[in-house]
Tab-separated table of C-alpha atoms and ligand atoms in Angstrom:
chain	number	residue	atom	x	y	z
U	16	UNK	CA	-27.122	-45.233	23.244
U	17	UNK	CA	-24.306	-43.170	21.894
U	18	UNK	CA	-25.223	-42.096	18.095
U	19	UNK	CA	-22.634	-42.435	15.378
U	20	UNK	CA	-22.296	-38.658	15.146
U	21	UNK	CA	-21.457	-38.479	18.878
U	22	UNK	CA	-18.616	-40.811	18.399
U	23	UNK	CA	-17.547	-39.598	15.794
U	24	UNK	CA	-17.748	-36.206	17.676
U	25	UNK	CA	-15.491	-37.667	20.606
U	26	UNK	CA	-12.955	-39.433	18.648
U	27	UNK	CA	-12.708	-35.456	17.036
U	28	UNK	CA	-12.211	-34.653	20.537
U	29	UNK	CA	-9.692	-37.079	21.551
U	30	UNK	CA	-7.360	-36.603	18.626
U	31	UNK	CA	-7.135	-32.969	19.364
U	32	UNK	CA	-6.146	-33.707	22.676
U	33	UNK	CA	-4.023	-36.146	21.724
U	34	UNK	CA	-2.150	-33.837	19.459
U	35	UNK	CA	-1.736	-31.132	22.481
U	36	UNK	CA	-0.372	-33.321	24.764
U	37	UNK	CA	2.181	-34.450	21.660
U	38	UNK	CA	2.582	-30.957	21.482
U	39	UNK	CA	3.391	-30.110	25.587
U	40	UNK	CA	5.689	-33.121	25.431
U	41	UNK	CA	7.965	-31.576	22.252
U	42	UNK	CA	8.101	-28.202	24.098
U	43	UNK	CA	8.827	-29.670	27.645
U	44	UNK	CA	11.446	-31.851	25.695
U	45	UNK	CA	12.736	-28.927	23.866
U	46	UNK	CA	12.895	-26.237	27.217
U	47	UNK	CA	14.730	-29.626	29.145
U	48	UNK	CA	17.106	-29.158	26.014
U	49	UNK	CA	17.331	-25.173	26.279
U	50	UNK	CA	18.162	-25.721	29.798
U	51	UNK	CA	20.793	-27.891	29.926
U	52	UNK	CA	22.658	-26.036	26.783
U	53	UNK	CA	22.371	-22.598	28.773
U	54	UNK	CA	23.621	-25.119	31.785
U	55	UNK	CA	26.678	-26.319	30.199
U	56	UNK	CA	27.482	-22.824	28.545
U	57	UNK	CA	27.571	-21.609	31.634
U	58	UNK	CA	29.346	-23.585	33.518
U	59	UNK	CA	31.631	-23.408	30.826
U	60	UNK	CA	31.870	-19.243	30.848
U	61	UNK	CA	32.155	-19.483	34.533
U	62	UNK	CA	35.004	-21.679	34.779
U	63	UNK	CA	37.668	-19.799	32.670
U	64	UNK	CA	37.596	-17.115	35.135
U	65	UNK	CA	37.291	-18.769	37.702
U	66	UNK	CA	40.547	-20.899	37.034
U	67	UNK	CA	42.843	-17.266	36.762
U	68	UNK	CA	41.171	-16.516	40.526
U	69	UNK	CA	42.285	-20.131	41.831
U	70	UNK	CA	45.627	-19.651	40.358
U	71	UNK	CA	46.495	-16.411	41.432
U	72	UNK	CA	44.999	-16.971	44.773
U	73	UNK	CA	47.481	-20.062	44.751
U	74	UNK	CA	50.660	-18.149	43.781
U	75	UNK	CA	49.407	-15.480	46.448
U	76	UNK	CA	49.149	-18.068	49.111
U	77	UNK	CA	52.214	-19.251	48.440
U	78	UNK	CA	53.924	-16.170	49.059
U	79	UNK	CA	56.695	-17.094	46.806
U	80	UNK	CA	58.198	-13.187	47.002
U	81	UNK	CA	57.797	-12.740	50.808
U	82	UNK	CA	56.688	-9.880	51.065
U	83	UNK	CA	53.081	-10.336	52.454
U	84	UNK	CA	51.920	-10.579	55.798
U	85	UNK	CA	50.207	-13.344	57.599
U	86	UNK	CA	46.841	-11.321	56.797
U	87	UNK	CA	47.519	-11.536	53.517
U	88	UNK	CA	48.285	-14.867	53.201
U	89	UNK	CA	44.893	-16.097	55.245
U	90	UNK	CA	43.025	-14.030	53.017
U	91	UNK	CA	44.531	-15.339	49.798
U	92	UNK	CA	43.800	-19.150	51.273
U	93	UNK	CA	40.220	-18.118	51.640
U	94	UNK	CA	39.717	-16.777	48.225
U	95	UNK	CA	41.428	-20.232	47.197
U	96	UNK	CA	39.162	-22.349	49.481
U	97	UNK	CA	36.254	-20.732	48.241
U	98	UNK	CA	37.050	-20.905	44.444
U	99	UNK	CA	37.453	-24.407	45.147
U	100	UNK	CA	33.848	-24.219	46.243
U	101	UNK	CA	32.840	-22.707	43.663
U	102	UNK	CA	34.176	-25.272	41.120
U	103	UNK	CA	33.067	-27.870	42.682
U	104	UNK	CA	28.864	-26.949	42.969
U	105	UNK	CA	29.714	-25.716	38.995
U	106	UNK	CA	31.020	-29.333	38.233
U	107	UNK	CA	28.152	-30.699	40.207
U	108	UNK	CA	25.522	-28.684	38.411
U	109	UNK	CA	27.482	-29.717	34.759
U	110	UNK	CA	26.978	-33.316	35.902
U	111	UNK	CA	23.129	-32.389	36.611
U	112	UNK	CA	22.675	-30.947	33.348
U	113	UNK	CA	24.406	-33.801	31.708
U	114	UNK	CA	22.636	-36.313	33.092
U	115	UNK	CA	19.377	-34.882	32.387
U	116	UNK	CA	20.209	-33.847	28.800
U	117	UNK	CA	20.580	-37.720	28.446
U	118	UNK	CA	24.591	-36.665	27.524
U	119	UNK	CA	26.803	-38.546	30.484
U	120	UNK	CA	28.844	-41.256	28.799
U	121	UNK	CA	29.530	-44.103	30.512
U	122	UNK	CA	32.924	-45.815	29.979
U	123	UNK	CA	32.455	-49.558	31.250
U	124	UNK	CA	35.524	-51.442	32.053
U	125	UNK	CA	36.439	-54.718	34.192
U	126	UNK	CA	37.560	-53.700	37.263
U	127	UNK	CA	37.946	-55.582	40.922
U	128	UNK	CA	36.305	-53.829	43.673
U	129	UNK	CA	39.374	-54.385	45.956
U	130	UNK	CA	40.289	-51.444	43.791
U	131	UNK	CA	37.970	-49.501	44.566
U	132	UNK	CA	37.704	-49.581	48.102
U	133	UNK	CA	41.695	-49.505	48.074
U	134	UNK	CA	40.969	-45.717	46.196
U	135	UNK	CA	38.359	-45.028	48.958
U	136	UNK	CA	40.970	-45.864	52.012
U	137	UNK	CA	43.457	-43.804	49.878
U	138	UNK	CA	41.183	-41.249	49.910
U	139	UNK	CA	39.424	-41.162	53.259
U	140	UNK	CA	41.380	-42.676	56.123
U	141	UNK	CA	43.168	-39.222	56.590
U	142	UNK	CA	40.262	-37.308	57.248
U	143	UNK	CA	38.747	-39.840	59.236
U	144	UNK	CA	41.613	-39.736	61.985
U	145	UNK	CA	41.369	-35.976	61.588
U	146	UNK	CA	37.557	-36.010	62.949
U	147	UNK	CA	38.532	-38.872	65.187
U	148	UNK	CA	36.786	-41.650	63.556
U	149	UNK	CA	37.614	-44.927	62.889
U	150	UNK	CA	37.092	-45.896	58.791
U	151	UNK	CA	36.687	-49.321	58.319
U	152	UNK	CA	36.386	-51.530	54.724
U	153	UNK	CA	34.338	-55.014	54.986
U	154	UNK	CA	34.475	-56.763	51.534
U	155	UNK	CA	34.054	-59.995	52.505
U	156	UNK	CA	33.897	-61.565	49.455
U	157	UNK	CA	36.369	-60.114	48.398
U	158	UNK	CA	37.357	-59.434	45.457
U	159	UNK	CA	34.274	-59.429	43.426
U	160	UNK	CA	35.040	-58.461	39.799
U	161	UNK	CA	32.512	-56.101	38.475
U	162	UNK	CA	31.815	-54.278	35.065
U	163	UNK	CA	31.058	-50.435	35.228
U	164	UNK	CA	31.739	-47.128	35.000
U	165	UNK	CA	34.786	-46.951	37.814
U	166	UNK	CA	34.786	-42.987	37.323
U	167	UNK	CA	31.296	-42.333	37.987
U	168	UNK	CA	30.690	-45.540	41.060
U	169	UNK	CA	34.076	-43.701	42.778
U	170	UNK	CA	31.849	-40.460	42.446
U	171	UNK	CA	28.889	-41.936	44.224
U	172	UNK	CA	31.316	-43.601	46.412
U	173	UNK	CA	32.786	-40.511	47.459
U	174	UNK	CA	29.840	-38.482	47.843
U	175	UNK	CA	28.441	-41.086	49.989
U	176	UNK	CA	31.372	-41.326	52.345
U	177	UNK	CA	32.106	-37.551	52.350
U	178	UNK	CA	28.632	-37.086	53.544
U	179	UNK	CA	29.251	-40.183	55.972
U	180	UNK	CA	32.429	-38.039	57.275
U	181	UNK	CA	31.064	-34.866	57.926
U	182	UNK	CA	27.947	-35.767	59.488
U	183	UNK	CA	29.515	-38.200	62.124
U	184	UNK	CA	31.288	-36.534	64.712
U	185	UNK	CA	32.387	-39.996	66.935
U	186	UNK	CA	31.979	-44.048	66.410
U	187	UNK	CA	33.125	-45.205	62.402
U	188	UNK	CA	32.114	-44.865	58.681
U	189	UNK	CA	32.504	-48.567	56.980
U	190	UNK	CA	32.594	-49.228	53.787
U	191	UNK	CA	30.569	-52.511	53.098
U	192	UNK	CA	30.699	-54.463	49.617
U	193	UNK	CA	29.258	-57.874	49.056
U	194	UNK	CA	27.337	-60.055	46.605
U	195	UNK	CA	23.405	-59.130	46.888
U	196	UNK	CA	22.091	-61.707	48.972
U	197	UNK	CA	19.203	-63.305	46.643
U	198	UNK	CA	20.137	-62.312	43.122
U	199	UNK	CA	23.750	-62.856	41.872
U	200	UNK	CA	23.930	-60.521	39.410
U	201	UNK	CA	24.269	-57.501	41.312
U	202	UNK	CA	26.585	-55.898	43.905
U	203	UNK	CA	25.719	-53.888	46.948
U	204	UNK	CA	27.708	-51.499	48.028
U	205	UNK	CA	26.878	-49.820	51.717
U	206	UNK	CA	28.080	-46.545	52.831
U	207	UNK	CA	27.519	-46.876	57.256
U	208	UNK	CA	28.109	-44.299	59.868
U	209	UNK	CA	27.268	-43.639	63.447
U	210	UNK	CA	26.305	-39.890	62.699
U	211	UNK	CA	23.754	-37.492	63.041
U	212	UNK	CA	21.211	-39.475	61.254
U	213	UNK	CA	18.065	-38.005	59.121
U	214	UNK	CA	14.119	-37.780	60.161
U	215	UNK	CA	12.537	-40.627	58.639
U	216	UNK	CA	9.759	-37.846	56.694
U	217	UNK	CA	13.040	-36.034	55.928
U	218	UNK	CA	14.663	-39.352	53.913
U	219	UNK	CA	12.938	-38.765	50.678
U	220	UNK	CA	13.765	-35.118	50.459
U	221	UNK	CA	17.283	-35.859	50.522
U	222	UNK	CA	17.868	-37.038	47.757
U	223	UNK	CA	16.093	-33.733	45.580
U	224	UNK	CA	18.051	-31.498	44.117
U	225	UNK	CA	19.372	-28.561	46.655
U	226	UNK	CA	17.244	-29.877	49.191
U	227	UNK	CA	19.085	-30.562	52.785
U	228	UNK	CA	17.506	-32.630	55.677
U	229	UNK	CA	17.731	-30.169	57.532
U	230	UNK	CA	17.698	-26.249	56.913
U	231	UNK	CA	19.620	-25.146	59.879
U	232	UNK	CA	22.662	-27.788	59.454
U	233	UNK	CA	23.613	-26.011	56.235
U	234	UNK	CA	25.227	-23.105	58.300
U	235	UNK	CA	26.574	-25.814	59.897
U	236	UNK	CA	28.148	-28.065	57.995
U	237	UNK	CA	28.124	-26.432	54.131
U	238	UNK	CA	27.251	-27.771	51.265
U	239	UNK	CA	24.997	-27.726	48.699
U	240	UNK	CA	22.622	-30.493	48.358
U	241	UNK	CA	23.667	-31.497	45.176
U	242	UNK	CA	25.479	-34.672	46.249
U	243	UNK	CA	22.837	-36.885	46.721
U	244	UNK	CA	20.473	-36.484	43.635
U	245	UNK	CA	24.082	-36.316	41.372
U	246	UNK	CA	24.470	-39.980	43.217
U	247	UNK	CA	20.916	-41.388	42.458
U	248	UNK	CA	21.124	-40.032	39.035
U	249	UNK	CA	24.508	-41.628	38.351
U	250	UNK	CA	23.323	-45.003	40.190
U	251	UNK	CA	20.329	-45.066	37.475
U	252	UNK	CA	22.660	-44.365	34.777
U	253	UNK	CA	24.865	-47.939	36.153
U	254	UNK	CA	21.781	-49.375	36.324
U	255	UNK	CA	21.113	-49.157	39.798
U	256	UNK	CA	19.243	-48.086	42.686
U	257	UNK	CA	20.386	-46.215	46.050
U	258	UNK	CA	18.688	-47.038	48.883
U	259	UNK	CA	18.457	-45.076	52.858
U	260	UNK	CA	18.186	-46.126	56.284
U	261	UNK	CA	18.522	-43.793	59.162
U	262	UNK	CA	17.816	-43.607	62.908
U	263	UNK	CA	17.780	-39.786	64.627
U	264	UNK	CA	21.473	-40.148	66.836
U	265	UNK	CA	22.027	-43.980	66.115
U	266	UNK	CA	23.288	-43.241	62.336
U	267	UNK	CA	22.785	-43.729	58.768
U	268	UNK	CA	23.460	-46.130	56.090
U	269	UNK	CA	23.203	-45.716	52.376
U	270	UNK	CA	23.390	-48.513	49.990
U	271	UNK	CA	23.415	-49.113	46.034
U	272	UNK	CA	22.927	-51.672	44.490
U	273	UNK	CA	24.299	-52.128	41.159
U	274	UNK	CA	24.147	-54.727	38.112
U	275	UNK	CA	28.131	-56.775	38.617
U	276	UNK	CA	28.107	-56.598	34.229
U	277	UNK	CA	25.780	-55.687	32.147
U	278	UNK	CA	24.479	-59.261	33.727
U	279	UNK	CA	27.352	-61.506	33.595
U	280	UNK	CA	29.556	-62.010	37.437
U	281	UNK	CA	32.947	-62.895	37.219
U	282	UNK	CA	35.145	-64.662	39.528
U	283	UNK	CA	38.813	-63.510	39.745
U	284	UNK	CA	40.241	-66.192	37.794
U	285	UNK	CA	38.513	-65.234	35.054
U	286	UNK	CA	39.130	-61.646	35.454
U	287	UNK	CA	43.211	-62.554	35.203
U	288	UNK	CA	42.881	-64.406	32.148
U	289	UNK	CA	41.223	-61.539	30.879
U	290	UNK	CA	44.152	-59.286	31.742
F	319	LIG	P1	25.131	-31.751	50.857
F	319	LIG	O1	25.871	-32.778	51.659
F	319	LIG	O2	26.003	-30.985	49.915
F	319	LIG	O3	24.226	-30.881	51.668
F	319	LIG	P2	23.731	-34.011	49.687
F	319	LIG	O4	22.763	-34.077	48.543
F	319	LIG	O5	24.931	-34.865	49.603
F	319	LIG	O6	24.134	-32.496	49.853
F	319	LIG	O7	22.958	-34.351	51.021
F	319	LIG	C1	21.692	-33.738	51.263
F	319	LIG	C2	21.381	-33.722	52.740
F	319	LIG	O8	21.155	-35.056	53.227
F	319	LIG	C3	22.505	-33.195	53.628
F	319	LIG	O9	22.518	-31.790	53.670
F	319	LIG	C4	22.116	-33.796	54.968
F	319	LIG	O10	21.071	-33.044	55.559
F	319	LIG	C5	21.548	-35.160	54.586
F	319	LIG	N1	22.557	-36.248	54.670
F	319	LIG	C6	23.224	-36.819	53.658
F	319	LIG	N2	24.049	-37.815	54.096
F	319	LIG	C7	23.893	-37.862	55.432
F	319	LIG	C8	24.457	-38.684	56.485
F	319	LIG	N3	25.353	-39.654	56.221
F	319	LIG	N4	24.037	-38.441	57.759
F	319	LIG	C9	23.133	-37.470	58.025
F	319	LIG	N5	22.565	-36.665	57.100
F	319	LIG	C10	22.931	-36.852	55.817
């Protein structure tokens, strides 16, 4: 039997560890802070340079005098292209930071996802018929009228079907939307290709920051491994989930599954009067 003194030893005990772990949880909190100020400083400092390279390299490129060769001209495009890269993983890690830091803003507005997918065909039929491969949009029920952030779902959106693109060399990439099929309330969106497909130990991985499914594609096909944990991070901001499934030369598809409001669906109709 346990002796007043000895609890009253333990209960000692226990508040002092309560108060370090208090303690770990302010500095972790704090260093996540640190972190994503030094991020966004930066990415800041970074990018003013940066933007003199990509417009010089531009006017370069464009050869606007005449007077440079065809070598010079290539080489100019490449510093251009690879600015560009450079921009992009800098916005990509920004986004990180910001998300993390609890600091991405979400701007929610009505919006019909014929919209949307009309952006995505805008966007991606191009450079599908480029590579060869058919793009395809199924919104069957079309349209569905949702309310979220349209910026940040085009985002995931994008990076899902840019990933689609360049890891499918023949077949299609489709673009699925429809209602969830047992709860009303929420949209799926699915992102399907006949690609390369990933490992099935390799699926979790992808979606960690920098992490690729597979080390010797990045020579391959570029990249940074940002996309994906930007897109599962943005889907939990719209109060979603993404989800994976993947067979090894069959194909992948991605899917995310968002709330259609807050947790209200309209139909069209309603969306016009609205308008
Ligand atoms: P990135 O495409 O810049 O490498 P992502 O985070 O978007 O970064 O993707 C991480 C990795 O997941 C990719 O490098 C690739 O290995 C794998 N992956 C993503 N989408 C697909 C897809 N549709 N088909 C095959 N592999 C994919």
């Amino acid at each position: 039997q346990q002796t007043n003194e000895e609890l009253a030893e333990r209960s000692v005990l226990l508040e002092e560890k309560n108060t370090e772990i208090q303690k770990k949880s302010e500095d972790l909190e704090l260093t996540t802070r640190y972190k994503s100020e030094f991020l966004a400083n930066m990415s800041h400092e970074l990018r003013t340079p940066l933007n003199s390279i990509l417009l010089l390299s531009r006017l370069l490129s464009e050869n606007i005098d005449h007077n440079m060769s065809e070598e010079q001209i290539e080489f100019a495009k490449v510093i251009q292209s690879s600015g560009n890269g450079l921009l992009g993983l800098i916005d990509e890690i920004l986004d990180l930071s910001k998300i993390e830091a609890g600091k991405m803003e979400l701007e929610l507005i009505d919006i019909s996802t014929k919209e949307i997918t009309d952006g995505m065909k805008a966007m991606f039929t191009e450079v599908a018929k480029q590579k060869g491969i058919e793009f395809k949009i199924d919104d069957e029920n079309a349209p569905l009228v949702i309310r979220t952030d349209k910026m940040r779902l085009e985002q995931i959106l994008k990076n899902l079907l840019s990933n689609a693109l360049k890891f499918t060399s023949e077949g299609s990439v489709t673009l699925i939307v429809k209602k969830h099929a047992t709860d009303e309330k929420r949209v799926l969106f699915s992102v399907k290709d006949t690609g390369i497909g990933i490992p099935r130990e390799k699926q979790p991985l992808v979606f960690e920051a920098f992490q690729q499914a597979d080390g010797s594609t990045k020579r391959k096909y570029g990249g940074t491994g940002l996309g994906l944990s930007i897109s599962r991070e943005l889907a939990k901001l719209l109060r979603g989930e993404i989800g994976l499934s993947s067979v090894v030369d069959e194909g992948s598809e991605f899917t995310l599954n968002i709330p259609v409001i807050g947790s209200m669906l309209l139909q069209p109709e309603e969306f016009e009067d609205r308008q």
